[in-house]
Short mmCIF file of C-alpha atoms and ligand atoms in Angstrom, two decimals:
data_model
loop_
_atom_site.label_atom_id
_atom_site.label_comp_id
_atom_site.label_asym_id
_atom_site.label_seq_id
_atom_site.Cartn_x
_atom_site.Cartn_y
_atom_site.Cartn_z
CA MET N 191 101.96 82.31 134.84
CA ILE N 192 103.03 82.30 131.18
CA PRO N 193 103.72 85.84 129.89
CA ASP N 194 101.14 87.13 127.36
CA GLU N 195 103.93 87.74 124.86
CA VAL N 196 104.87 84.05 124.97
CA ILE N 197 101.24 82.99 124.45
CA GLN N 198 101.01 85.37 121.48
CA ILE N 199 104.20 84.00 119.89
CA ALA N 200 102.93 80.41 120.34
CA ARG N 201 99.67 81.40 118.62
CA ASP N 202 101.53 83.15 115.81
CA ILE N 203 103.62 80.04 115.19
CA LYS N 204 100.54 77.78 115.18
CA ASP N 205 98.61 80.05 112.81
CA MET N 206 101.71 80.51 110.62
CA ARG N 207 102.00 84.28 111.08
CA ILE N 208 105.48 83.28 112.15
CA ARG N 209 106.62 80.58 109.74
CA GLY N 210 109.61 78.95 108.07
CA ALA N 211 111.43 76.30 110.08
CA GLY N 212 114.37 78.55 111.00
CA GLU N 213 112.18 81.50 111.97
CA ILE N 214 109.94 79.40 114.22
CA ALA N 215 112.99 77.96 115.97
CA ARG N 216 114.27 81.49 116.67
CA ALA N 217 110.82 82.60 117.88
CA ALA N 218 110.54 79.53 120.13
CA VAL N 219 113.93 80.17 121.69
CA LYS N 220 113.01 83.82 122.18
CA THR N 221 110.05 82.73 124.36
CA LEU N 222 112.53 81.22 126.84
CA GLY N 223 114.27 84.60 127.14
CA ILE N 224 110.89 86.33 127.61
CA THR N 225 109.93 83.78 130.27
CA VAL N 226 113.07 84.60 132.21
CA LEU N 227 112.58 88.35 131.88
CA ASN N 228 109.02 88.10 133.23
CA SER N 229 109.77 85.38 135.76
CA LYS N 230 108.16 85.42 139.19
CA ALA N 231 110.31 82.51 140.36
CA ASN N 232 111.76 82.67 143.87
CA ASN N 233 114.30 79.94 143.30
CA VAL N 234 116.01 77.84 140.63
CA GLN N 235 113.42 75.04 140.76
CA GLU N 236 110.56 77.48 140.17
CA LEU N 237 112.39 79.01 137.22
CA LEU N 238 112.94 75.56 135.71
CA GLU N 239 109.22 74.85 136.12
CA GLU N 240 108.37 78.07 134.24
CA LEU N 241 110.83 77.22 131.46
CA ARG N 242 109.40 73.69 131.17
CA TYR N 243 105.92 75.11 130.83
CA THR N 244 106.94 77.54 128.08
CA ALA N 245 109.02 74.90 126.27
CA ARG N 246 106.14 72.39 126.18
CA MET N 247 103.73 75.05 125.00
CA VAL N 248 105.84 76.16 122.03
CA ILE N 249 107.00 72.64 121.12
CA ASN N 250 103.36 71.62 120.76
CA THR N 251 102.53 74.38 118.28
CA ARG N 252 103.88 72.65 115.16
CA PRO N 253 104.99 69.04 115.24
CA THR N 254 107.11 68.63 112.09
CA ALA N 255 109.84 71.30 112.08
CA VAL N 256 112.49 69.67 114.25
CA SER N 257 114.34 72.98 114.40
CA LEU N 258 111.83 74.03 117.06
CA PRO N 259 112.66 71.36 119.71
CA ASN N 260 116.31 71.51 118.65
CA GLY N 261 116.39 75.25 119.43
CA ILE N 262 114.87 74.60 122.86
CA ARG N 263 117.29 71.71 123.34
CA TYR N 264 120.24 74.05 122.65
CA VAL N 265 119.22 76.32 125.54
CA ALA N 266 118.26 73.40 127.81
CA LYS N 267 121.68 71.82 127.34
CA LYS N 268 123.42 75.02 128.49
CA VAL N 269 121.04 75.20 131.45
CA ASN N 270 121.64 71.57 132.39
CA ASP N 271 125.42 72.10 132.22
CA GLU N 272 125.13 75.21 134.41
CA LEU N 273 122.97 73.35 136.96
CA LYS N 274 125.90 71.05 137.71
CA ARG N 275 127.63 74.11 139.27
CA ASN N 276 124.67 74.91 141.57
CA PRO N 277 124.04 78.39 140.12
CA THR N 278 122.06 81.13 141.82
CA LEU N 279 118.69 82.11 140.37
CA GLU N 280 120.24 85.20 138.75
CA GLU N 281 123.09 83.20 137.24
CA LEU N 282 120.67 80.70 135.73
CA LYS N 283 118.54 83.48 134.26
CA GLU N 284 121.64 84.92 132.66
CA THR N 285 122.54 81.51 131.21
CA VAL N 286 119.12 81.21 129.55
CA GLU N 287 119.24 84.72 128.10
CA LYS N 288 122.77 84.23 126.80
CA ALA N 289 122.04 80.81 125.28
CA ALA N 290 118.84 82.06 123.63
CA GLU N 291 120.65 85.03 122.12
CA GLU N 292 123.49 82.77 120.98
CA PHE N 293 121.09 80.38 119.21
CA MET N 294 119.30 83.24 117.45
CA VAL N 295 122.54 84.83 116.24
CA ASN N 296 124.11 81.53 115.20
CA SER N 297 121.03 80.34 113.33
CA GLN N 298 120.90 83.58 111.37
CA LYS N 299 124.61 83.26 110.60
CA ALA N 300 124.04 79.65 109.48
CA VAL N 301 121.52 80.85 106.89
CA GLU N 302 124.03 83.41 105.59
CA ARG N 303 126.82 80.81 105.45
CA ILE N 304 124.56 78.40 103.55
CA GLY N 305 124.05 81.16 100.99
CA GLU N 306 127.81 81.64 100.56
CA ILE N 307 128.53 77.92 100.31
CA GLY N 308 125.54 76.98 98.17
CA SER N 309 125.92 79.81 95.67
CA LYS N 310 129.24 78.30 94.55
CA ARG N 311 127.21 75.43 93.09
CA ILE N 312 125.09 77.75 90.94
CA LYS N 313 126.48 78.43 87.48
CA LYS N 314 126.23 81.57 85.38
CA GLY N 315 122.92 81.63 83.48
CA ASP N 316 121.34 78.82 85.54
CA VAL N 317 117.58 78.48 85.65
CA LEU N 318 116.49 77.51 89.16
CA LEU N 319 113.21 76.31 90.61
CA THR N 320 112.15 76.67 94.22
CA HIS N 321 109.09 75.44 96.09
CA CYS N 322 107.41 77.22 99.03
CA ASN N 323 109.35 79.92 100.87
CA SER N 324 112.62 78.94 102.48
CA SER N 325 115.05 81.51 103.82
CA ALA N 326 117.90 79.00 103.50
CA ALA N 327 117.11 78.23 99.83
CA LEU N 328 116.61 81.96 99.16
CA SER N 329 119.95 82.72 100.76
CA VAL N 330 121.64 80.53 98.12
CA ILE N 331 119.63 82.10 95.29
CA LEU N 332 120.18 85.70 96.46
CA ASN N 333 123.91 85.11 96.95
CA ALA N 334 124.18 83.69 93.43
CA ALA N 335 122.30 86.70 92.05
CA ASN N 336 124.62 89.07 93.94
CA GLN N 337 127.55 87.44 92.18
CA ASN N 338 126.00 88.53 88.87
CA LYS N 339 125.34 84.97 87.79
CA ASP N 340 122.39 86.13 85.72
CA ILE N 341 120.04 83.49 87.08
CA LYS N 342 116.34 82.99 86.42
CA VAL N 343 113.98 81.47 88.96
CA PHE N 344 110.72 79.55 88.66
CA ALA N 345 108.69 79.73 91.88
CA THR N 346 105.74 77.43 92.58
CA GLU N 347 102.59 78.89 94.13
CA THR N 348 102.65 76.29 96.91
CA ARG N 349 99.02 75.63 97.62
CA PRO N 350 97.12 75.88 99.88
CA LYS N 351 98.82 78.82 101.60
CA PHE N 352 100.65 80.31 98.62
CA GLN N 353 104.01 80.89 100.27
CA GLY N 354 105.37 81.04 96.71
CA HIS N 355 103.99 84.58 96.57
CA ILE N 356 106.33 85.61 99.42
CA THR N 357 109.21 84.02 97.51
CA CYS N 358 108.33 85.95 94.36
CA LYS N 359 108.18 89.25 96.24
CA ILE N 360 111.58 88.72 97.87
CA LEU N 361 113.24 87.71 94.59
CA ARG N 362 111.59 90.48 92.56
CA ASP N 363 112.66 93.07 95.18
CA ALA N 364 116.20 91.84 94.55
CA GLY N 365 115.71 92.42 90.83
CA ILE N 366 115.72 88.73 89.88
CA ASP N 367 113.91 87.35 86.81
CA VAL N 368 111.11 85.30 88.41
CA THR N 369 108.28 83.24 86.92
CA LEU N 370 105.39 82.12 89.12
CA ILE N 371 103.85 78.76 88.15
CA ILE N 372 101.10 76.63 89.61
CA ASP N 373 102.35 73.57 91.48
CA ASP N 374 101.00 71.22 88.82
CA ALA N 375 103.10 72.90 86.09
CA VAL N 376 106.36 71.65 87.59
CA ARG N 377 106.68 68.67 85.22
CA LEU N 378 105.87 70.74 82.15
CA TYR N 379 108.71 73.16 82.85
CA MET N 380 111.28 70.90 84.52
CA ASN N 381 113.26 70.42 81.30
CA LYS N 382 114.03 74.17 81.42
CA ILE N 383 115.42 73.95 84.95
CA ASP N 384 119.11 73.36 85.79
CA THR N 385 118.68 73.02 89.54
CA ALA N 386 115.72 72.76 91.89
CA ILE N 387 116.51 74.08 95.36
CA VAL N 388 114.34 73.83 98.45
CA GLY N 389 114.58 74.25 102.22
CA ALA N 390 113.90 71.73 104.98
CA ASP N 391 111.62 71.37 107.95
CA ALA N 392 113.44 68.24 109.04
CA ILE N 393 116.09 65.83 107.79
CA SER N 394 116.18 62.29 109.08
CA SER N 395 119.26 60.23 109.86
CA ASN N 396 118.98 58.35 106.54
CA GLY N 397 119.06 61.66 104.63
CA ALA N 398 115.34 61.80 103.81
CA LEU N 399 113.92 65.31 103.61
CA VAL N 400 110.68 66.47 105.20
CA ASN N 401 109.58 69.70 103.57
CA LYS N 402 106.47 71.53 102.32
CA ILE N 403 103.86 69.33 100.68
CA GLY N 404 104.70 68.95 97.01
CA THR N 405 108.47 68.88 97.53
CA SER N 406 108.71 65.14 96.86
CA THR N 407 106.90 65.62 93.54
CA VAL N 408 109.39 68.32 92.56
CA ALA N 409 112.24 65.92 93.46
CA LEU N 410 110.70 63.02 91.55
CA VAL N 411 110.19 65.11 88.44
CA ALA N 412 113.72 66.54 88.77
CA LYS N 413 115.14 63.02 88.89
CA GLU N 414 113.16 62.02 85.81
CA SER N 415 114.54 64.90 83.79
CA ARG N 416 118.07 64.69 85.24
CA THR N 417 117.72 68.10 86.90
CA LEU N 418 119.83 68.63 90.03
CA PHE N 419 117.91 68.69 93.33
CA PHE N 420 119.54 70.62 96.20
CA VAL N 421 118.39 71.03 99.80
CA ALA N 422 119.47 74.02 101.92
CA ALA N 423 119.29 73.16 105.62
CA GLU N 424 120.92 74.33 108.82
CA THR N 425 122.25 71.44 110.96
CA TYR N 426 119.64 72.14 113.67
CA LYS N 427 117.05 70.81 111.23
CA PHE N 428 118.50 67.30 111.46
CA SER N 429 116.35 65.05 113.63
CA SER N 430 118.22 63.10 116.31
CA GLU N 431 115.10 61.10 117.19
CA THR N 432 115.30 59.40 113.80
CA MET N 433 118.67 57.90 114.80
CA ILE N 434 116.75 55.44 116.94
CA GLY N 435 114.06 54.82 114.37
CA GLU N 436 111.42 57.38 115.36
CA LEU N 437 109.40 58.78 112.48
CA ILE N 438 108.95 62.50 111.89
CA GLU N 439 105.33 63.46 112.40
CA ILE N 440 103.64 65.08 109.40
CA GLU N 441 101.49 68.00 110.49
CA GLU N 442 97.85 67.87 109.37
CA ARG N 443 96.41 71.38 109.22
CA ASP N 444 92.87 72.76 109.24
CA THR N 445 91.05 71.69 106.07
CA GLU N 446 89.60 75.19 105.72
CA GLU N 447 93.01 76.16 104.33
CA VAL N 448 92.08 73.97 101.33
CA ILE N 449 88.38 74.80 100.95
CA ASP N 450 85.94 76.86 103.00
CA ARG N 451 82.83 75.33 104.57
CA GLU N 452 80.37 76.95 102.17
CA GLU N 453 82.17 75.66 99.06
CA LEU N 454 82.63 72.26 100.68
CA GLU N 455 78.91 71.96 101.24
CA LYS N 456 78.22 72.90 97.61
CA ILE N 457 80.30 69.95 96.42
CA GLY N 458 78.63 67.40 98.69
CA ASN N 459 80.89 67.53 101.76
CA PRO N 460 83.69 65.18 100.68
CA LYS N 461 86.39 64.37 103.21
CA VAL N 462 89.38 66.72 102.93
CA LEU N 463 92.99 66.14 103.92
CA ASN N 464 95.56 68.90 104.41
CA PRO N 465 99.03 67.52 105.15
CA ALA N 466 101.54 70.37 105.44
CA PHE N 467 104.62 68.33 104.51
CA ASP N 468 105.81 65.28 102.61
CA VAL N 469 108.88 63.05 102.59
CA THR N 470 111.50 63.02 99.83
CA PRO N 471 113.68 59.89 99.88
CA PRO N 472 117.47 60.43 99.94
CA GLN N 473 117.99 58.89 96.49
CA TYR N 474 116.20 61.90 94.96
CA ILE N 475 118.53 64.41 96.63
CA ASP N 476 121.85 65.35 95.02
CA LEU N 477 123.24 67.26 97.96
CA ILE N 478 122.40 69.05 101.19
CA ILE N 479 123.94 72.47 101.78
CA THR N 480 124.56 73.06 105.49
CA GLU N 481 126.46 75.85 107.26
CA ARG N 482 129.27 73.34 107.83
CA GLY N 483 129.59 72.49 104.16
CA ILE N 484 127.97 70.45 101.43
CA ILE N 485 127.12 66.82 102.21
CA PRO N 486 125.50 63.96 100.34
CA PRO N 487 122.21 62.89 102.03
CA GLN N 488 123.95 59.68 103.14
CA ALA N 489 126.12 61.78 105.48
CA ALA N 490 123.13 62.96 107.54
CA PHE N 491 123.85 60.34 110.20
CA THR N 492 127.40 61.66 110.61
CA ILE N 493 126.12 65.22 111.09
CA LEU N 494 123.74 63.97 113.78
CA GLN N 495 126.48 62.02 115.51
CA GLU N 496 128.71 65.10 115.58
CA GLU N 497 125.87 67.30 116.82
CA PHE N 498 124.24 65.03 119.38
CA GLY N 499 126.70 62.16 119.98
CA TRP N 500 124.84 58.93 120.69
CA LEU N 501 122.12 60.69 122.64
CA GLY N 502 119.72 60.62 119.72
CA GLY N 503 116.11 60.24 120.71
CA GLU N 504 116.52 60.85 124.44
CA LYS N 505 114.48 64.06 124.28
CA GLU N 506 117.18 65.78 126.29
CA TYR N 507 115.71 69.18 125.56
CA LEU N 508 113.33 69.10 128.48
CA PHE N 509 114.66 71.25 131.28
P1 LIG L 40 113.48 78.08 106.20
C1 LIG L 40 108.64 76.07 105.71
O1 LIG L 40 107.59 75.49 106.41
C2 LIG L 40 108.77 75.50 104.31
O2 LIG L 40 108.43 74.13 104.25
C3 LIG L 40 110.24 75.73 104.07
O3 LIG L 40 110.75 74.96 103.02
C4 LIG L 40 110.81 75.33 105.42
O4 LIG L 40 109.87 75.81 106.38
C5 LIG L 40 112.18 75.86 105.74
O5 LIG L 40 112.17 77.25 105.79
P2 LIG L 40 106.27 76.36 106.82
O6 LIG L 40 106.59 77.03 108.14
O7 LIG L 40 113.84 77.67 107.60
O8 LIG L 40 105.92 77.31 105.73
O9 LIG L 40 114.56 77.71 105.22
O10 LIG L 40 105.20 75.29 107.02
O11 LIG L 40 113.06 79.51 106.11
#
């Protein structure tokens, strides 16, 4: 019933061949469009059933990045509004395709806008540090470089999956002066850094950031050495569930990403943990750059209220 292409995208998200919170949201929303294109539904109810099936499947791939359910929720809201008018099957299909396209275009535009807005906060000659690989954070850095601000960037490796290598490649291709460091070298070099800038997988209503494991250490060390700590995040990464006190789940990934079985055996089979994300408290964050403007972390609740009203936590995204 589910198109092969949808199953493949879900797998690619789970195995991180498609990764980055924004990218997985766009891929998830795309599966709704694919579901409609391949639909065998004879009526509106059957189409909704197919969409529900696809939505649940992709939402379950990665639990932390709230952008994923928020992307689905965007399309579901348009569908639910349209249902009030008793649409035909064809009309409803069109609504899904249009809403999915709209989300994908808008989310890409949001990343560009974050780059324009955030780059204004980067000064000529600044030395920046980034952790993992975030298209929103890179948008700020690349925009600043395009304005001839003569910046230098330190990029952490980001164990265990080394997304820092992707960051280095992108920045080097843009001709930027980049230094790759191991994650543990962050404190040694922090006194050389003017601003640390990272992306977000989720932001809670109190302004706490959930991002790649190691981010909270970068923030802590930045605070200690009075280095600025910026977050670049589209507003669809803000978690409405946290408005009613729900916690953001931290994804635990396969421990083989940390150490393979053979090596593990050699060292006496200790237990291994592989959390993909950690939580940075709002008091370590100087500002959050969104496509709507720059906010202090304390304003996260206001963003959520504007975006979702008082419906936080009602899991409205289900069709
Ligand atoms: P953009 C990534 O998660 C990183 O944690 C990154 O900081 C965040 O998503 C945001 O990325 P993962 O998919 O949306 O590598 O800014 O686990 O690209």
